[in-house]
mmCIF file of C-alpha atoms in Angstrom:
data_model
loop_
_atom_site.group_PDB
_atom_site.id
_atom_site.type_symbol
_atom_site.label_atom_id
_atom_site.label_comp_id
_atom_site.label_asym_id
_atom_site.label_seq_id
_atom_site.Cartn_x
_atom_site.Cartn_y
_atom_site.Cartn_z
ATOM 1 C CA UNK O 2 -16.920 -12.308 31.564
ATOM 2 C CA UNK O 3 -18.667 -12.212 28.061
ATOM 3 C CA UNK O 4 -18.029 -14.971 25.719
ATOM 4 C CA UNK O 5 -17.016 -14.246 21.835
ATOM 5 C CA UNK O 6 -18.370 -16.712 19.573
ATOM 6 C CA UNK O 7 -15.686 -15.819 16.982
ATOM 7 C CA UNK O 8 -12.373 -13.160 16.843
ATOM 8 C CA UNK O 9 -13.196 -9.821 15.705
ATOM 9 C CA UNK O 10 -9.930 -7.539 14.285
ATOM 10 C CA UNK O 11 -11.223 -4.748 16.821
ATOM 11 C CA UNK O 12 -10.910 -6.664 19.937
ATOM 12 C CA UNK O 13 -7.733 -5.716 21.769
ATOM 13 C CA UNK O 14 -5.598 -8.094 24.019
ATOM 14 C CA UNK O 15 -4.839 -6.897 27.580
ATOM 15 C CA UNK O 16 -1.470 -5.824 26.181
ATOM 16 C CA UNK O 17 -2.857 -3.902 23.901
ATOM 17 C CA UNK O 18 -5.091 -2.360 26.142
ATOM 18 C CA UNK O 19 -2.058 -1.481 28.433
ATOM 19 C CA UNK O 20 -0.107 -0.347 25.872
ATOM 20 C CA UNK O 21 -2.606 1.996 24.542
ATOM 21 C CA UNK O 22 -3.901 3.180 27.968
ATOM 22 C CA UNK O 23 -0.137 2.970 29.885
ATOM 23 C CA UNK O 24 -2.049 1.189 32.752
ATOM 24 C CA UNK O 25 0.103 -2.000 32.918
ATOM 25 C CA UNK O 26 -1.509 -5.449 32.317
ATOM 26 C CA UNK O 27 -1.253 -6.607 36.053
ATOM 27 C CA UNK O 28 -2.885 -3.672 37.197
ATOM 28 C CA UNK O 29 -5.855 -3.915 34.788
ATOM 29 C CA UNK O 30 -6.107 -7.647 35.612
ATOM 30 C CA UNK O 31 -6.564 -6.414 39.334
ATOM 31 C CA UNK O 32 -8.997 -3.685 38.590
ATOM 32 C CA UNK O 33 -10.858 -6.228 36.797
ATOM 33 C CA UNK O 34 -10.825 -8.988 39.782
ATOM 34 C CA UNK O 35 -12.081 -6.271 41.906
ATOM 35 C CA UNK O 36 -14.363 -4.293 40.318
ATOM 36 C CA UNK O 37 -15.551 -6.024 37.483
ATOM 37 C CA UNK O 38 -13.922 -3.185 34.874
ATOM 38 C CA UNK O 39 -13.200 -3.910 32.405
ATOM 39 C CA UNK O 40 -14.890 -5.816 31.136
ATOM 40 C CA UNK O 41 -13.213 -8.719 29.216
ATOM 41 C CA UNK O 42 -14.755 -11.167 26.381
ATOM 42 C CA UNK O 43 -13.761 -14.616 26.140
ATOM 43 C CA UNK O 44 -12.843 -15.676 22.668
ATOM 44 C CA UNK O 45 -13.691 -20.089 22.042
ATOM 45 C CA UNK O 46 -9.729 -20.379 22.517
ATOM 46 C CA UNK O 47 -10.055 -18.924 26.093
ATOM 47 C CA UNK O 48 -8.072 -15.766 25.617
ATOM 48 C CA UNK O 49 -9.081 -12.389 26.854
ATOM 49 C CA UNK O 50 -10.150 -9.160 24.622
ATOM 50 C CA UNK O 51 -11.621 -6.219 25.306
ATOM 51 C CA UNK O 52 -13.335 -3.743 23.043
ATOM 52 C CA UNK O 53 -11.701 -0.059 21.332
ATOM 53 C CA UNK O 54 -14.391 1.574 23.794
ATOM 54 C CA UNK O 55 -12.626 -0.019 26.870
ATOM 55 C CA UNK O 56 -9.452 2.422 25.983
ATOM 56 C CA UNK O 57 -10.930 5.626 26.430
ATOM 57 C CA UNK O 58 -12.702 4.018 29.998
ATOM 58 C CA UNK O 59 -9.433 3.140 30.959
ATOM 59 C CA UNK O 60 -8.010 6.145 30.310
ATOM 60 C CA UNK O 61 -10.613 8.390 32.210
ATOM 61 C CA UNK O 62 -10.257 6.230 35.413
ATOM 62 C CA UNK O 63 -6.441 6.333 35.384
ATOM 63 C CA UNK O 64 -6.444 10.222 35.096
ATOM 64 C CA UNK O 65 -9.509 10.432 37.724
ATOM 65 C CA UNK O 66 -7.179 8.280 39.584
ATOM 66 C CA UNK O 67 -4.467 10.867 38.983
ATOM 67 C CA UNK O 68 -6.028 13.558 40.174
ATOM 68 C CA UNK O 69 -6.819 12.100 43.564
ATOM 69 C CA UNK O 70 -10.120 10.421 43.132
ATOM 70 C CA UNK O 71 -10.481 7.170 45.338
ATOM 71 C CA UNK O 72 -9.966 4.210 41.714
ATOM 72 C CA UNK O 73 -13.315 2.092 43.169
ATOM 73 C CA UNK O 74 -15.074 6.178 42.502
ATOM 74 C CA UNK O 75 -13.576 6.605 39.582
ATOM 75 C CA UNK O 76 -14.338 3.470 38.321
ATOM 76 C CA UNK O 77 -18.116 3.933 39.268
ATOM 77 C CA UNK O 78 -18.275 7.073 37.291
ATOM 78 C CA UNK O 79 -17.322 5.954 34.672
ATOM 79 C CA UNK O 80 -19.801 2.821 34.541
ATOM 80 C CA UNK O 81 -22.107 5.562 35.451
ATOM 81 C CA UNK O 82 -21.415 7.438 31.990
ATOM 82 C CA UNK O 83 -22.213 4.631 30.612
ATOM 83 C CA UNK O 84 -25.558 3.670 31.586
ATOM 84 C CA UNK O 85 -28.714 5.261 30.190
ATOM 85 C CA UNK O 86 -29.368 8.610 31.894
ATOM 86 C CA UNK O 87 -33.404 9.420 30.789
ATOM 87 C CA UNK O 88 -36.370 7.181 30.390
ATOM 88 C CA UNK O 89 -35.121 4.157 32.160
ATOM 89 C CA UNK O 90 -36.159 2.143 34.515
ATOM 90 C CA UNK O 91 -32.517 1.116 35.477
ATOM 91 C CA UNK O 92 -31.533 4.166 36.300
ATOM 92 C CA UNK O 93 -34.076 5.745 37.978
ATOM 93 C CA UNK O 94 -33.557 2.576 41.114
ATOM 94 C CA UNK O 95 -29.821 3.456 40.679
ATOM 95 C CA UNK O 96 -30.400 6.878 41.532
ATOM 96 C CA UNK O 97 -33.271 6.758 43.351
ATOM 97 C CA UNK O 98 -32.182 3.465 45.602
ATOM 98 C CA UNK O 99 -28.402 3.695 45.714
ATOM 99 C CA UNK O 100 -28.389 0.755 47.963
ATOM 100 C CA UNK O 101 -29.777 -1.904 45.605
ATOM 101 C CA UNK O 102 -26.861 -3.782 44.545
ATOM 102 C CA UNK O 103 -26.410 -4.452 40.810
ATOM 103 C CA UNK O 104 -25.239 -7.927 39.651
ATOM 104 C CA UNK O 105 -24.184 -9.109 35.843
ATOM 105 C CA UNK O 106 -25.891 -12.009 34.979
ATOM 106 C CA UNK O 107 -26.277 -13.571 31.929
ATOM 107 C CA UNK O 108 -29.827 -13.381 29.594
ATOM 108 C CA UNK O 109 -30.586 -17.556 30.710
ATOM 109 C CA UNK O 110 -30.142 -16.630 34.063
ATOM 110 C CA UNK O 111 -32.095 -13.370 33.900
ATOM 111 C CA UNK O 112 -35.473 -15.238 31.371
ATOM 112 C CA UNK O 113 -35.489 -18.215 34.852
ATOM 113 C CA UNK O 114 -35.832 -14.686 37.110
ATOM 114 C CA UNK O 115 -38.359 -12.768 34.629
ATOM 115 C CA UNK O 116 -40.408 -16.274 34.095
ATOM 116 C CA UNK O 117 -40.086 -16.920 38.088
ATOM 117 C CA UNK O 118 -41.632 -13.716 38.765
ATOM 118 C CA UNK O 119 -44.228 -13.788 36.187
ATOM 119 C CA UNK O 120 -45.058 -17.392 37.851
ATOM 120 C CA UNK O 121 -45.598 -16.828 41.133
ATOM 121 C CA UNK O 122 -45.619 -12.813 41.860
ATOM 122 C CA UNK O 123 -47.367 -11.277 38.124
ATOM 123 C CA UNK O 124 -49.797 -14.585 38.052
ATOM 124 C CA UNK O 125 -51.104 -14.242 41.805
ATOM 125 C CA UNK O 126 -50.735 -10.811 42.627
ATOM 126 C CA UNK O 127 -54.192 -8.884 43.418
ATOM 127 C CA UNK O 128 -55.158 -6.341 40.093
ATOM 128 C CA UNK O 129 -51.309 -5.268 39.517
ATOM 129 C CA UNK O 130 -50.264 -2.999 37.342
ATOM 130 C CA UNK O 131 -47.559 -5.057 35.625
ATOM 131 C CA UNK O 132 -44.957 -3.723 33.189
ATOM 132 C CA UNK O 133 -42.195 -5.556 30.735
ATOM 133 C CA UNK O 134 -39.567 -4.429 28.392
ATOM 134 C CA UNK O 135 -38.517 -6.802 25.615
ATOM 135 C CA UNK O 136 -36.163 -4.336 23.463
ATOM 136 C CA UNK O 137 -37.445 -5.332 20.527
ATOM 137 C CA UNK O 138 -41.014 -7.134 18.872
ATOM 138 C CA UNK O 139 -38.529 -9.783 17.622
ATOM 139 C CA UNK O 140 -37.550 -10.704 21.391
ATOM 140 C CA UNK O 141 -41.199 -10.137 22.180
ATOM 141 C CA UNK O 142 -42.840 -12.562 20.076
ATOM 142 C CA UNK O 143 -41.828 -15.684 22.317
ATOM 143 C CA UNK O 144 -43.442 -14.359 25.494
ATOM 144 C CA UNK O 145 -46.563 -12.572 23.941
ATOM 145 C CA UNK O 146 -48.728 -15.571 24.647
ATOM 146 C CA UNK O 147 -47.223 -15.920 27.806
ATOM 147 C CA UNK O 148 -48.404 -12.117 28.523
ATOM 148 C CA UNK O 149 -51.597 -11.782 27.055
ATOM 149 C CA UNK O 150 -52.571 -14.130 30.089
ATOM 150 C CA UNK O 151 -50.824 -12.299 32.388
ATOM 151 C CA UNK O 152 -52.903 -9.787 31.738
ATOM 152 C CA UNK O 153 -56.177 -10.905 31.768
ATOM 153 C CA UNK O 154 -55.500 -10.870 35.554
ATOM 154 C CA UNK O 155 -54.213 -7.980 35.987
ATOM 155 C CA UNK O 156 -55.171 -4.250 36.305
ATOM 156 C CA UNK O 157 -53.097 -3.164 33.387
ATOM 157 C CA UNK O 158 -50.559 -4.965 31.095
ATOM 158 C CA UNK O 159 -48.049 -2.728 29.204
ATOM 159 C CA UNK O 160 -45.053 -3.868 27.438
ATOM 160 C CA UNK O 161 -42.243 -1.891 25.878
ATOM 161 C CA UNK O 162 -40.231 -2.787 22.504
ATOM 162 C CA UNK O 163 -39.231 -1.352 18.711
ATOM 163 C CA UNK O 164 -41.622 -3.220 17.050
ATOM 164 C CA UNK O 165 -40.267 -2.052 13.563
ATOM 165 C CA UNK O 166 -40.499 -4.913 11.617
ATOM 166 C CA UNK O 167 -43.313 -6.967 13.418
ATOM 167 C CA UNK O 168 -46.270 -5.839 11.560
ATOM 168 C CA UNK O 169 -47.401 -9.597 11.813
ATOM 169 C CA UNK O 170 -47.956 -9.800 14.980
ATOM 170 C CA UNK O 171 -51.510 -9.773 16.321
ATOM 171 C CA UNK O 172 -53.462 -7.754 18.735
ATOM 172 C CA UNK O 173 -52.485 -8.191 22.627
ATOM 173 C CA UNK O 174 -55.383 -7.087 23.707
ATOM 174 C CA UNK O 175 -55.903 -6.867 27.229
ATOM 175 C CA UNK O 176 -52.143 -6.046 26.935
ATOM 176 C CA UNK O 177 -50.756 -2.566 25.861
ATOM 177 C CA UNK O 178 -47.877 -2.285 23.408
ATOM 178 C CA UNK O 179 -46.078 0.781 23.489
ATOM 179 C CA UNK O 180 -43.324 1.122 20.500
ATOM 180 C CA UNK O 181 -40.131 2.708 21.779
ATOM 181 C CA UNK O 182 -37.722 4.582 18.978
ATOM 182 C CA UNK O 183 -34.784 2.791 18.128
ATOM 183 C CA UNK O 184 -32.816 6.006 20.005
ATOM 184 C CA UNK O 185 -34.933 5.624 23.265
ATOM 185 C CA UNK O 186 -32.486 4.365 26.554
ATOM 186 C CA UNK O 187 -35.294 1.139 27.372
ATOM 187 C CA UNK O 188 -34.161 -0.066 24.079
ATOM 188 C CA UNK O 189 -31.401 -1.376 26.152
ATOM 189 C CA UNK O 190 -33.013 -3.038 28.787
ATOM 190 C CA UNK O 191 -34.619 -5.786 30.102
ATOM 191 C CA UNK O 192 -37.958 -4.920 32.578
ATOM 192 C CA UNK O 193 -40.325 -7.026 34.551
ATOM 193 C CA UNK O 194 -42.315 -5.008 36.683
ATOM 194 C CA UNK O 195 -45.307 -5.883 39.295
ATOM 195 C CA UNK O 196 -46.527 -3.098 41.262
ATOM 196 C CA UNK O 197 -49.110 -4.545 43.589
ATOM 197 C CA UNK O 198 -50.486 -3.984 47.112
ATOM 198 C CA UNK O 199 -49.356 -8.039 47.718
ATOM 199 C CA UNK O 200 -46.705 -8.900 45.781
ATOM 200 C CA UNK O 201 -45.066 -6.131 44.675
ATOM 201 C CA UNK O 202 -41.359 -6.860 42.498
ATOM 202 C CA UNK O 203 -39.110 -4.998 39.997
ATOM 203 C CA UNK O 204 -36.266 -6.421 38.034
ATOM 204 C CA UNK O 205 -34.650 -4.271 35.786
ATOM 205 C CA UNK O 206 -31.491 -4.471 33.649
ATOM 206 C CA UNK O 207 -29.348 -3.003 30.895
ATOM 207 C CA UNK O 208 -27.323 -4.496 28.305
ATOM 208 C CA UNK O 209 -23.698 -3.800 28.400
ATOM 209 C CA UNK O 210 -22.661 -2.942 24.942
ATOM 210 C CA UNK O 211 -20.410 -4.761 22.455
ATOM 211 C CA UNK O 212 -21.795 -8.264 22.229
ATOM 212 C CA UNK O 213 -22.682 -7.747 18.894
ATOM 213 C CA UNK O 214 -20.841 -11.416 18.275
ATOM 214 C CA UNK O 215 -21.949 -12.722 21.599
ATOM 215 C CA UNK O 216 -24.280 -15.983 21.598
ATOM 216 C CA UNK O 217 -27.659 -14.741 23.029
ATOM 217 C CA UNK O 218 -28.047 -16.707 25.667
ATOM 218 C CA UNK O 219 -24.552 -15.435 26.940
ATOM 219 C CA UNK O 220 -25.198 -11.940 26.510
ATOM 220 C CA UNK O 221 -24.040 -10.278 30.007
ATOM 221 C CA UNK O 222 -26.758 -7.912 31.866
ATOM 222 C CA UNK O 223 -26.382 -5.160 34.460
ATOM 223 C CA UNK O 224 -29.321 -5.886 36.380
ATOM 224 C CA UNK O 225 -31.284 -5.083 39.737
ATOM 225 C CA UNK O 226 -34.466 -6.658 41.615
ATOM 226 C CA UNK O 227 -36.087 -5.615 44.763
ATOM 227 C CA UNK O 228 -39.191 -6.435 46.404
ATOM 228 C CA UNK O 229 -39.166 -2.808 48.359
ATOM 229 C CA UNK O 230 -42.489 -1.277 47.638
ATOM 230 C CA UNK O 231 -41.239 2.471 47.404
ATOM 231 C CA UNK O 232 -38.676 0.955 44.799
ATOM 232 C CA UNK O 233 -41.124 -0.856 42.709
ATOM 233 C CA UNK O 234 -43.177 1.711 42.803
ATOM 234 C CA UNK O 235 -40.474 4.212 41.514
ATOM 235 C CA UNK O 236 -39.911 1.903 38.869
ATOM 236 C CA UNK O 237 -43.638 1.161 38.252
ATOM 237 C CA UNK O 238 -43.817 5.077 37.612
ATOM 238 C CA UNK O 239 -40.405 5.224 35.692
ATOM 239 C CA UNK O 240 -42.810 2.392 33.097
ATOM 240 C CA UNK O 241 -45.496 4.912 32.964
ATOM 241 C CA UNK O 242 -44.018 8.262 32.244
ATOM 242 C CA UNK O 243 -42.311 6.419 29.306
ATOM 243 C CA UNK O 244 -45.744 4.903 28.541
ATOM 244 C CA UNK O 245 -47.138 8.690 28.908
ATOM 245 C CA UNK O 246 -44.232 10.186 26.532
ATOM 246 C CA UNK O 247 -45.178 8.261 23.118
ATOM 247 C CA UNK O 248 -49.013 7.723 24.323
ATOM 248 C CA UNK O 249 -51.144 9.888 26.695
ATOM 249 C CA UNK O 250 -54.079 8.573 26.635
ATOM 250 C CA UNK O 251 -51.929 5.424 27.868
ATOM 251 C CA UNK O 252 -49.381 6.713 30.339
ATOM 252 C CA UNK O 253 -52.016 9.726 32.152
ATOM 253 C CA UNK O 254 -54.226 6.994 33.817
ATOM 254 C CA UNK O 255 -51.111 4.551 35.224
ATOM 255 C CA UNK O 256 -49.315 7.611 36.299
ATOM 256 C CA UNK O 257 -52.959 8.893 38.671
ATOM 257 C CA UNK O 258 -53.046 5.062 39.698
ATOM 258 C CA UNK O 259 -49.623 5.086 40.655
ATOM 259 C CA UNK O 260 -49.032 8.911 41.978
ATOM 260 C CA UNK O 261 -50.084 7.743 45.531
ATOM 261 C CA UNK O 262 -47.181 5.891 47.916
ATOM 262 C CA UNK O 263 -47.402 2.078 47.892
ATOM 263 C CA UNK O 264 -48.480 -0.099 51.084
ATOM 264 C CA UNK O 265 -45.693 -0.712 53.244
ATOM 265 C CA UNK O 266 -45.495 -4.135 53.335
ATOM 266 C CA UNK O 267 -43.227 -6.090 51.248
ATOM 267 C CA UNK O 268 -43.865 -9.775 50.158
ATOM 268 C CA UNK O 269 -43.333 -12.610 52.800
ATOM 269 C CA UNK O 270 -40.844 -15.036 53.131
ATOM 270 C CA UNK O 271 -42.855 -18.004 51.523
ATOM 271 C CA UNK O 272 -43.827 -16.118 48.285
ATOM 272 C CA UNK O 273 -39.783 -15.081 48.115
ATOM 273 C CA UNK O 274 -39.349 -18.877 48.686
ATOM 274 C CA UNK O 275 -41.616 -20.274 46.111
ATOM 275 C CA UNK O 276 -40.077 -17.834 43.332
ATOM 276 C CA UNK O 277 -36.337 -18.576 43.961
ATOM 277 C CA UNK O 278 -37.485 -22.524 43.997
ATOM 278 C CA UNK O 279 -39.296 -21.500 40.780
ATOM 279 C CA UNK O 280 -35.994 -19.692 39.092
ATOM 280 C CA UNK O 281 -33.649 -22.446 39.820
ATOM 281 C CA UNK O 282 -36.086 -24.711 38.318
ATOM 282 C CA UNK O 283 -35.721 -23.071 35.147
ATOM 283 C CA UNK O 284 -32.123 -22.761 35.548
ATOM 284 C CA UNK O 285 -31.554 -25.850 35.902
ATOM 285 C CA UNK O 286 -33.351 -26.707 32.789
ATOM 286 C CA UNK O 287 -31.744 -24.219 30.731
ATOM 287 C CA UNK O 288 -28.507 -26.013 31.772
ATOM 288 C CA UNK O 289 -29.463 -29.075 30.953
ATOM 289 C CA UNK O 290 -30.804 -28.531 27.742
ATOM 290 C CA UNK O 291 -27.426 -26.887 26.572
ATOM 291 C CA UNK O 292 -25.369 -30.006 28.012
ATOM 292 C CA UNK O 293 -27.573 -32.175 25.635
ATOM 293 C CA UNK O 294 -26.689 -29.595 22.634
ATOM 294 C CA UNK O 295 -23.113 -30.334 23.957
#
């Protein structure tokens, strides 16, 4: 559930939802205890609201449902409509690796996973190709130092972000900026990619929309990881043909280092270990640093 810092006039309550969709309120609670749609927002008071979008989503699944479509498949087509469809990293594992489970999570949570795998899988791995998505130069900024190391170990560095705006910041250089359109679907999402013969790990997400009055560490991801090697390196090349598509001279070499299939080997249990100790760390910390703002 997303939390609204303050009310906004076009936020419905759930009996406004029902009454505009004629899907009672009990029945969207359940829909929402089961399958996570829709989605609801939290306003300081603790009461429920959902956004004018959710009506027409509501509406689709009830007359899928209607028309004899199983609700938890109508549901997932319609979160499916949703999501970007070209140039993404997100949904090239959904389509490609059906079985990888996505999981909301909020942005703290999902900086302790990026900065856990940039720790102990992006530092250590042998000459990866390593990949990140930032949305825009703004959100950048905090991690380019952060980066720029990163890739002085690496084989390649390349990050993705609208940079409009940023003209400031310095050179990167060993690491590759590519500057995304403001239209282009990795606007939306959050990447941290390491495609590597040792350590190979991909966590990708997208950013459910509507939070526009969200706090930003409580902004609400869709996101995926996986340490499978075929599905890193799916989303390794799903980084490089967008690299390829607003630079060739930078995409043409990843996508010949990448075209051939990975090792078969996925990282062992201790390096799995040492990043989950690693996330929780900076969980934790997060935590406690918003209790003291408390």
């Amino acid at each position: 559930m997303v939390l609204v810092m303050a009310s906004d006039p076009d936020l419905l309550s759930i009996g406004d939802l029902a009454q505009a969709t004629g899907v009672n309120a009990t029945t969207l609670r359940a829909w929402e205890t089961r399958f996570g749609f829709p989605v609801a927002m939290r306003l300081p008071s603790g009461h429920r609201r959902y956004r004018r979008e959710d009506v027409a989503a509501v509406r689709s699944v009830a007359q899928r449902r209607d028309s004899g479509l199983r609700l938890d498949v109508a549901i997932a087509e319609i979160l499916d409509s949703a999501r970007p469809s070209t140039g993404s990293v997100f949904t090239t594992l959904r389509r490609e690796h059906p079985h990888l489970r996505a999981e909301r999570l909020h942005k703290s949570t999902l900086t302790a996973l990026s900065w856990a795998i940039e720790d102990e899988f992006c530092a250590q791995a042998d000459r990866a190709r390593i990949f990140g998505a930032f949305q825009t130069g703004r959100l950048y900024r905090p991690s380019r130092a952060r980066w720029t190391e990163l890739a002085r170990l690496a084989a390649s560095a390349t990050v993705f972000a609208d940079f409009t705006g940023t003209g400031d910041l310095p050179d990167d250089a060993p690491v590759t900026r590519i500057h995304l359109d403001p239209v282009s679907p990795m606007r939306r999402e959050w990447v941290v990619v390491c495609d590597s013969a040792d350590l190979p790990v991909a966590l990708t997400a997208w950013e459910l929309p509507g939070q526009e009055t969200v706090a930003d560490s409580r902004r609400v991801f869709e996101a995926i990881w996986t340490v499978e090697p075929a599905a890193v390196r799916d989303a390794a090349r799903a980084c490089a043909r967008v690299a390829h598509e607003y630079d060739p001279e930078v995409g043409a070499p990843l996508l010949f280092a990448l075209a051939d299939a990975p090792t078969p080997v996925a990282p062992g249990l201790s390096a799995l270990n040492s990043m989950f100790t690693r996330m929780l760390t900076y969980v934790d910390r997060h935590q406690a640093r918003e209790h003291e703002r408390r």
